[in-house]
């Protein structure tokens, strides 16, 4: 798929979910790198940084996207010729895609251990990582039941219930606002993440924080399934995760909206759940309390402190 088509598909949410977005962007960059005509190293780098910028601008909240792009681009920073850069980039892109898929399998194994036989689980939105845990628990013979929310306005809950249904898991489909009503029946809330900050706050689909608040009130555990590349290194320097606000036409039909004179349609796609409302974050390297998020950023993302200062598109000065 072409670079511009992938960027458009991510922006329009035909490709969605933080892990899938990252893999699709890396695949598009890999294809783009392979099809670029032979050139000198500087031209190759410039074209790749331009392509990375196009993809990186598509959805601002999923930290998986800049993290993945930065990881694969670092392969061409060290190369000495355009040919080396191209093959190093290809290899690094393959590694990213492989390890991203492997991470989901590891998270499934670890997450399933935190699900007990007989558990009723509430999930929100459509997270590949969270669903992998649920499906693995079911596969290992635990009898579980799931409550899945609708996820207004884009209805990702329909994708979730299709997956759960196909896996043969007993599922209840509820509107988003019924989450607190059903919380007394829930043993565990299990969701994914678009970003995890250094203090362990979890950024996920709008409504997650309300669910976590209701879970906290009911003393129900909240578990988040998140690959290490969803942790946000720059939050160490106090940078905030940008919350994407999407067009109001996702909320109301335009012909109805056009009749309104004093109403503004507000459509944030994500919200922030504070670490106090999160019990555990399951990553591919183990399950941690949110307070240990810094360890993941330091040990597993392996960013040096000076790298935090730079955007993932390297300036010309940095290239010299
Ligand atoms: C998706 C969403 C998911 C996370 C994690 O939002 O909030 O919970 O991205 O998903 P959207 P995954 O539909 O707006 O992209 O575990 O698949 O990476």
CSV table of C-alpha atoms and ligand atoms in Angstrom, one decimal:
chain,number,residue,atom,x,y,z
A,1,UNK,CA,0.0,0.0,0.0
A,2,UNK,CA,1.3,3.5,-0.8
A,3,UNK,CA,2.6,5.8,1.8
A,4,UNK,CA,-0.1,8.4,1.2
A,5,UNK,CA,-2.8,5.7,1.2
A,6,UNK,CA,-1.5,4.3,4.5
A,7,UNK,CA,-1.4,7.8,6.1
A,8,UNK,CA,-4.9,8.4,4.9
A,9,UNK,CA,-6.2,5.1,6.2
A,10,UNK,CA,-4.7,5.8,9.6
A,11,UNK,CA,-6.1,9.3,9.7
A,12,UNK,CA,-9.5,8.0,8.7
A,13,UNK,CA,-9.3,5.1,11.1
A,14,UNK,CA,-9.5,2.4,8.5
A,15,UNK,CA,-6.4,1.3,10.2
A,16,UNK,CA,-6.7,1.8,13.9
A,17,UNK,CA,-5.6,0.6,17.4
A,18,UNK,CA,-2.1,1.7,18.6
A,19,UNK,CA,-0.2,-1.5,17.7
A,20,UNK,CA,-1.8,-1.9,14.3
A,21,UNK,CA,-1.1,1.8,13.5
A,22,UNK,CA,2.6,1.4,14.3
A,23,UNK,CA,3.0,-1.8,12.3
A,24,UNK,CA,1.1,-0.3,9.3
A,25,UNK,CA,3.3,2.8,9.4
A,26,UNK,CA,6.5,0.8,9.5
A,27,UNK,CA,5.3,-1.5,6.7
A,28,UNK,CA,4.5,1.6,4.6
A,29,UNK,CA,8.0,3.1,5.3
A,30,UNK,CA,9.6,-0.2,4.4
A,31,UNK,CA,7.8,-0.4,1.1
A,32,UNK,CA,8.6,3.2,0.4
A,33,UNK,CA,12.3,2.7,1.1
A,34,UNK,CA,12.4,-0.3,-1.2
A,35,UNK,CA,10.8,1.6,-4.1
A,36,UNK,CA,12.8,4.8,-3.9
A,37,UNK,CA,15.2,5.2,-6.8
A,38,UNK,CA,18.9,4.9,-6.2
A,39,UNK,CA,20.3,8.1,-4.8
A,40,UNK,CA,23.0,9.5,-2.4
A,41,UNK,CA,22.7,9.0,1.3
A,42,UNK,CA,21.5,12.5,2.0
A,43,UNK,CA,18.7,12.3,-0.5
A,44,UNK,CA,17.6,8.9,0.8
A,45,UNK,CA,17.5,10.2,4.3
A,46,UNK,CA,15.6,13.3,3.4
A,47,UNK,CA,13.0,11.3,1.6
A,48,UNK,CA,12.7,8.9,4.5
A,49,UNK,CA,12.4,11.7,7.1
A,50,UNK,CA,9.7,13.3,4.9
A,51,UNK,CA,7.8,10.1,4.7
A,52,UNK,CA,8.1,9.6,8.4
A,53,UNK,CA,6.7,13.0,9.1
A,54,UNK,CA,3.7,12.4,6.9
A,55,UNK,CA,2.9,9.2,8.8
A,56,UNK,CA,3.8,10.6,12.2
A,57,UNK,CA,1.3,13.4,11.8
A,58,UNK,CA,-1.7,11.2,11.2
A,59,UNK,CA,-2.9,10.5,14.8
A,60,UNK,CA,-1.3,12.4,17.6
A,61,UNK,CA,-2.1,10.3,20.7
A,62,UNK,CA,-0.8,6.8,19.9
A,63,UNK,CA,2.8,7.0,21.1
A,64,UNK,CA,3.4,3.7,19.5
A,65,UNK,CA,3.6,5.6,16.2
A,66,UNK,CA,6.5,8.0,16.9
A,67,UNK,CA,8.2,5.3,19.0
A,68,UNK,CA,8.1,2.8,16.1
A,69,UNK,CA,9.1,5.4,13.5
A,70,UNK,CA,12.0,6.6,15.6
A,71,UNK,CA,13.2,3.0,16.2
A,72,UNK,CA,13.2,2.1,12.5
A,73,UNK,CA,14.7,5.4,11.4
A,74,UNK,CA,17.6,5.0,13.7
A,75,UNK,CA,18.9,2.3,11.3
A,76,UNK,CA,19.6,4.9,8.6
A,77,UNK,CA,21.2,7.3,11.0
A,78,UNK,CA,24.2,5.1,11.3
A,79,UNK,CA,24.6,4.0,7.7
A,80,UNK,CA,27.4,5.3,5.5
A,81,UNK,CA,25.9,4.8,2.1
A,82,UNK,CA,22.4,4.9,0.7
A,83,UNK,CA,22.5,1.2,-0.2
A,84,UNK,CA,23.5,0.3,3.4
A,85,UNK,CA,20.8,2.6,4.7
A,86,UNK,CA,18.2,0.9,2.6
A,87,UNK,CA,19.1,-2.6,3.7
A,88,UNK,CA,19.5,-1.6,7.3
A,89,UNK,CA,16.2,0.1,7.3
A,90,UNK,CA,14.5,-3.0,5.7
A,91,UNK,CA,16.0,-5.3,8.3
A,92,UNK,CA,15.0,-3.0,11.2
A,93,UNK,CA,11.5,-2.7,9.9
A,94,UNK,CA,11.2,-6.5,9.8
A,95,UNK,CA,12.5,-6.7,13.4
A,96,UNK,CA,10.0,-4.1,14.6
A,97,UNK,CA,7.0,-5.9,13.0
A,98,UNK,CA,8.2,-9.3,14.2
A,99,UNK,CA,8.8,-8.1,17.8
A,100,UNK,CA,5.5,-6.1,17.9
A,101,UNK,CA,3.6,-9.3,17.0
A,102,UNK,CA,5.7,-11.3,19.5
A,103,UNK,CA,5.0,-8.7,22.2
A,104,UNK,CA,1.2,-9.3,21.8
A,105,UNK,CA,1.7,-13.0,22.2
A,106,UNK,CA,3.8,-12.5,25.4
A,107,UNK,CA,1.3,-10.1,26.8
A,108,UNK,CA,-1.4,-12.6,26.2
A,109,UNK,CA,0.5,-15.3,28.2
A,110,UNK,CA,1.2,-12.9,31.1
A,111,UNK,CA,-2.1,-11.2,31.1
A,112,UNK,CA,-4.0,-14.5,31.0
A,113,UNK,CA,-2.3,-15.4,34.3
A,114,UNK,CA,-4.1,-12.4,35.9
A,115,UNK,CA,-7.5,-13.7,34.8
A,116,UNK,CA,-9.1,-16.3,37.1
A,117,UNK,CA,-11.4,-19.1,36.3
A,118,UNK,CA,-15.0,-17.7,36.5
A,119,UNK,CA,-14.0,-14.0,36.1
A,120,UNK,CA,-16.3,-11.5,34.5
A,121,UNK,CA,-14.2,-9.0,32.5
A,122,UNK,CA,-15.2,-5.6,31.3
A,123,UNK,CA,-13.3,-4.3,28.3
A,124,UNK,CA,-13.6,-0.9,26.5
A,125,UNK,CA,-12.8,-0.1,22.8
A,126,UNK,CA,-10.9,-2.6,20.7
A,127,UNK,CA,-7.5,-3.5,21.9
A,128,UNK,CA,-5.6,-6.2,20.3
A,129,UNK,CA,-3.4,-6.6,23.4
A,130,UNK,CA,-6.3,-6.7,25.8
A,131,UNK,CA,-8.3,-9.2,23.7
A,132,UNK,CA,-5.2,-11.4,23.3
A,133,UNK,CA,-5.2,-11.8,27.1
A,134,UNK,CA,-8.9,-12.6,27.2
A,135,UNK,CA,-8.7,-15.1,24.4
A,136,UNK,CA,-5.6,-16.8,25.9
A,137,UNK,CA,-7.4,-17.2,29.3
A,138,UNK,CA,-10.3,-18.8,27.4
A,139,UNK,CA,-8.0,-21.0,25.4
A,140,UNK,CA,-6.3,-22.2,28.5
A,141,UNK,CA,-9.6,-23.5,29.8
A,142,UNK,CA,-10.8,-20.7,32.1
A,143,UNK,CA,-14.5,-20.1,32.1
A,144,UNK,CA,-14.8,-16.4,31.6
A,145,UNK,CA,-17.5,-13.9,30.5
A,146,UNK,CA,-17.0,-10.5,29.0
A,147,UNK,CA,-18.8,-7.2,29.0
A,148,UNK,CA,-17.9,-5.1,26.0
A,149,UNK,CA,-18.9,-1.5,25.6
A,150,UNK,CA,-20.3,0.1,22.4
A,151,UNK,CA,-17.6,2.8,22.1
A,152,UNK,CA,-19.3,5.8,20.8
A,153,UNK,CA,-18.9,7.5,18.4
A,154,UNK,CA,-16.9,5.0,16.2
A,155,UNK,CA,-18.4,1.8,17.5
A,156,UNK,CA,-15.1,-0.1,18.0
A,157,UNK,CA,-17.1,-2.3,20.4
A,158,UNK,CA,-18.6,-4.0,17.4
A,159,UNK,CA,-15.1,-5.2,16.3
A,160,UNK,CA,-14.5,-6.4,19.8
A,161,UNK,CA,-17.7,-8.5,20.1
A,162,UNK,CA,-17.1,-10.0,16.7
A,163,UNK,CA,-13.7,-11.2,17.8
A,164,UNK,CA,-15.0,-12.5,21.1
A,165,UNK,CA,-17.9,-14.2,19.4
A,166,UNK,CA,-15.6,-15.9,16.9
A,167,UNK,CA,-13.5,-17.1,19.8
A,168,UNK,CA,-16.6,-18.6,21.4
A,169,UNK,CA,-16.5,-16.4,24.5
A,170,UNK,CA,-19.7,-15.5,26.3
A,171,UNK,CA,-20.1,-11.7,25.8
A,172,UNK,CA,-22.5,-9.0,26.9
A,173,UNK,CA,-22.7,-5.9,24.7
A,174,UNK,CA,-23.5,-2.7,26.6
A,175,UNK,CA,-23.7,1.1,25.9
A,176,UNK,CA,-20.8,3.0,27.3
A,177,UNK,CA,-22.9,4.7,30.0
A,178,UNK,CA,-24.0,1.3,31.4
A,179,UNK,CA,-20.4,0.5,32.7
A,180,UNK,CA,-21.0,1.7,36.2
A,181,UNK,CA,-24.4,0.1,36.4
A,182,UNK,CA,-22.8,-3.3,35.7
A,183,UNK,CA,-19.6,-2.8,37.7
A,184,UNK,CA,-20.9,-4.8,40.6
A,185,UNK,CA,-20.9,-7.9,38.3
A,186,UNK,CA,-17.4,-7.3,37.1
A,187,UNK,CA,-14.2,-8.9,38.5
A,188,UNK,CA,-11.7,-7.3,36.3
A,189,UNK,CA,-11.5,-4.3,33.9
A,190,UNK,CA,-9.0,-5.1,31.1
A,191,UNK,CA,-8.2,-2.4,28.5
A,192,UNK,CA,-5.4,-1.5,26.1
A,193,UNK,CA,-3.4,1.8,25.9
A,194,UNK,CA,-2.4,4.3,23.3
A,195,UNK,CA,0.2,5.8,25.6
A,196,UNK,CA,1.6,5.3,29.1
A,197,UNK,CA,3.3,8.2,30.8
A,198,UNK,CA,6.4,8.1,33.0
A,199,UNK,CA,4.2,8.4,36.1
A,200,UNK,CA,2.0,5.5,35.0
A,201,UNK,CA,-1.0,7.4,33.7
A,202,UNK,CA,-2.7,5.5,30.9
A,203,UNK,CA,-4.1,7.2,27.8
A,204,UNK,CA,-6.7,5.1,26.1
A,205,UNK,CA,-10.1,5.5,24.3
A,206,UNK,CA,-12.4,8.2,25.7
A,207,UNK,CA,-14.4,6.7,28.5
A,208,UNK,CA,-11.7,4.6,29.9
A,209,UNK,CA,-11.1,6.9,32.8
A,210,UNK,CA,-14.8,6.9,33.8
A,211,UNK,CA,-14.7,3.1,33.8
A,212,UNK,CA,-11.6,3.1,35.9
A,213,UNK,CA,-13.2,5.5,38.3
A,214,UNK,CA,-16.2,3.3,38.6
A,215,UNK,CA,-14.0,0.3,39.1
A,216,UNK,CA,-12.0,2.1,41.8
A,217,UNK,CA,-15.2,2.9,43.6
A,218,UNK,CA,-16.3,-0.7,43.4
A,219,UNK,CA,-12.8,-2.0,44.3
A,220,UNK,CA,-12.5,-3.8,41.0
A,221,UNK,CA,-9.0,-4.2,39.6
A,222,UNK,CA,-8.0,-2.4,36.4
A,223,UNK,CA,-5.4,-4.1,34.3
A,224,UNK,CA,-3.9,-2.4,31.2
A,225,UNK,CA,-2.3,-4.4,28.4
A,226,UNK,CA,0.4,-2.4,26.7
A,227,UNK,CA,3.5,-3.2,24.7
A,228,UNK,CA,6.7,-1.4,25.9
A,229,UNK,CA,6.7,0.8,22.8
A,230,UNK,CA,3.5,2.4,24.0
A,231,UNK,CA,5.4,4.0,26.9
A,232,UNK,CA,6.1,7.7,26.3
A,233,UNK,CA,9.8,8.7,26.8
A,234,UNK,CA,9.3,12.4,26.5
A,235,UNK,CA,6.9,12.5,29.4
A,236,UNK,CA,10.0,12.3,31.5
A,237,UNK,CA,10.7,15.9,30.4
A,238,UNK,CA,7.2,16.9,31.3
A,239,UNK,CA,5.8,16.7,27.8
A,240,UNK,CA,2.1,16.0,27.8
A,241,UNK,CA,0.4,13.4,25.6
A,242,UNK,CA,-1.7,15.3,23.0
A,243,UNK,CA,-5.3,14.2,23.2
A,244,UNK,CA,-6.7,13.9,19.7
A,245,UNK,CA,-9.9,15.8,19.2
A,246,UNK,CA,-11.8,14.5,16.1
A,247,UNK,CA,-14.4,16.2,13.9
A,248,UNK,CA,-17.9,16.7,15.3
A,249,UNK,CA,-19.5,15.0,12.3
A,250,UNK,CA,-18.6,11.7,14.0
A,251,UNK,CA,-21.1,12.7,16.7
A,252,UNK,CA,-24.1,13.9,14.8
A,253,UNK,CA,-25.4,13.7,11.2
A,254,UNK,CA,-24.3,17.0,9.4
A,255,UNK,CA,-27.9,17.9,8.4
A,256,UNK,CA,-28.9,17.8,12.1
A,257,UNK,CA,-25.8,19.6,13.3
A,258,UNK,CA,-26.5,22.3,10.7
A,259,UNK,CA,-29.8,23.2,12.4
A,260,UNK,CA,-28.0,23.9,15.7
A,261,UNK,CA,-27.0,27.5,16.4
A,262,UNK,CA,-25.4,27.4,19.9
A,263,UNK,CA,-24.0,23.9,20.1
A,264,UNK,CA,-20.4,23.0,19.7
A,265,UNK,CA,-19.6,19.4,19.0
A,266,UNK,CA,-16.7,18.2,21.1
A,267,UNK,CA,-15.1,14.9,20.3
A,268,UNK,CA,-12.0,13.9,22.2
A,269,UNK,CA,-10.9,10.5,21.1
A,270,UNK,CA,-8.9,9.6,24.2
A,271,UNK,CA,-8.7,10.4,27.9
A,272,UNK,CA,-6.2,10.0,30.7
A,273,UNK,CA,-6.6,7.5,33.6
A,274,UNK,CA,-4.5,8.5,36.6
A,275,UNK,CA,-2.1,5.8,37.9
A,276,UNK,CA,-4.1,5.6,41.2
A,277,UNK,CA,-6.9,3.9,39.2
A,278,UNK,CA,-4.7,1.4,37.5
A,279,UNK,CA,-3.6,-1.8,39.3
A,280,UNK,CA,-1.3,-3.4,36.8
A,281,UNK,CA,0.2,-2.8,33.4
A,282,UNK,CA,1.0,-6.0,31.5
A,283,UNK,CA,3.8,-5.6,29.1
A,284,UNK,CA,5.7,-8.2,27.1
A,285,UNK,CA,8.6,-8.0,29.7
A,286,UNK,CA,6.3,-8.5,32.6
A,287,UNK,CA,3.4,-7.1,34.6
A,288,UNK,CA,4.3,-3.9,36.6
A,289,UNK,CA,2.4,-1.5,38.9
A,290,UNK,CA,2.0,1.8,37.1
A,291,UNK,CA,4.5,3.5,39.4
A,292,UNK,CA,7.2,1.5,37.7
A,293,UNK,CA,6.6,2.9,34.2
A,294,UNK,CA,9.9,4.8,34.4
A,295,UNK,CA,11.8,1.5,34.5
A,296,UNK,CA,10.2,0.4,31.2
A,297,UNK,CA,11.2,3.7,29.6
A,298,UNK,CA,14.7,3.5,30.9
A,299,UNK,CA,15.5,-0.2,30.6
A,300,UNK,CA,13.5,-1.4,27.7
A,301,UNK,CA,13.0,1.6,25.3
A,302,UNK,CA,16.7,2.3,25.9
A,303,UNK,CA,16.6,6.0,25.0
A,304,UNK,CA,19.5,8.1,26.0
A,305,UNK,CA,18.5,11.4,27.7
A,306,UNK,CA,19.7,13.6,24.8
A,307,UNK,CA,17.4,11.7,22.5
A,308,UNK,CA,14.4,12.9,24.5
A,309,UNK,CA,15.1,16.4,23.2
A,310,UNK,CA,14.9,15.6,19.6
A,311,UNK,CA,11.8,15.1,17.4
A,312,UNK,CA,11.9,11.8,15.5
A,313,UNK,CA,12.6,13.6,12.3
A,314,UNK,CA,16.2,14.5,12.6
A,315,UNK,CA,17.2,18.1,11.7
A,316,UNK,CA,19.8,18.7,9.0
A,317,UNK,CA,22.1,20.0,11.6
A,318,UNK,CA,21.9,16.7,13.5
A,319,UNK,CA,22.7,14.8,10.3
A,320,UNK,CA,26.1,16.5,9.8
B,1,LIG,C1,-8.0,2.4,20.0
B,1,LIG,C2,-7.8,2.2,21.5
B,1,LIG,C3,-7.1,1.0,21.9
B,1,LIG,C4,-5.6,1.2,22.0
B,1,LIG,C5,-4.8,-0.1,22.2
B,1,LIG,O1,-8.5,3.7,19.6
B,1,LIG,O2,-8.0,3.1,22.3
B,1,LIG,O3,-7.6,0.6,23.2
B,1,LIG,O4,-5.1,1.8,20.8
B,1,LIG,O5,-5.1,-1.0,21.1
B,1,LIG,P1,-8.8,4.0,18.1
B,1,LIG,P2,-4.1,-2.1,20.7
B,1,LIG,O6,-9.8,3.0,17.7
B,1,LIG,O7,-9.3,5.4,18.1
B,1,LIG,O8,-7.5,3.8,17.3
B,1,LIG,O9,-3.9,-3.0,21.9
B,1,LIG,O10,-4.8,-2.8,19.6
B,1,LIG,O11,-2.8,-1.5,20.3
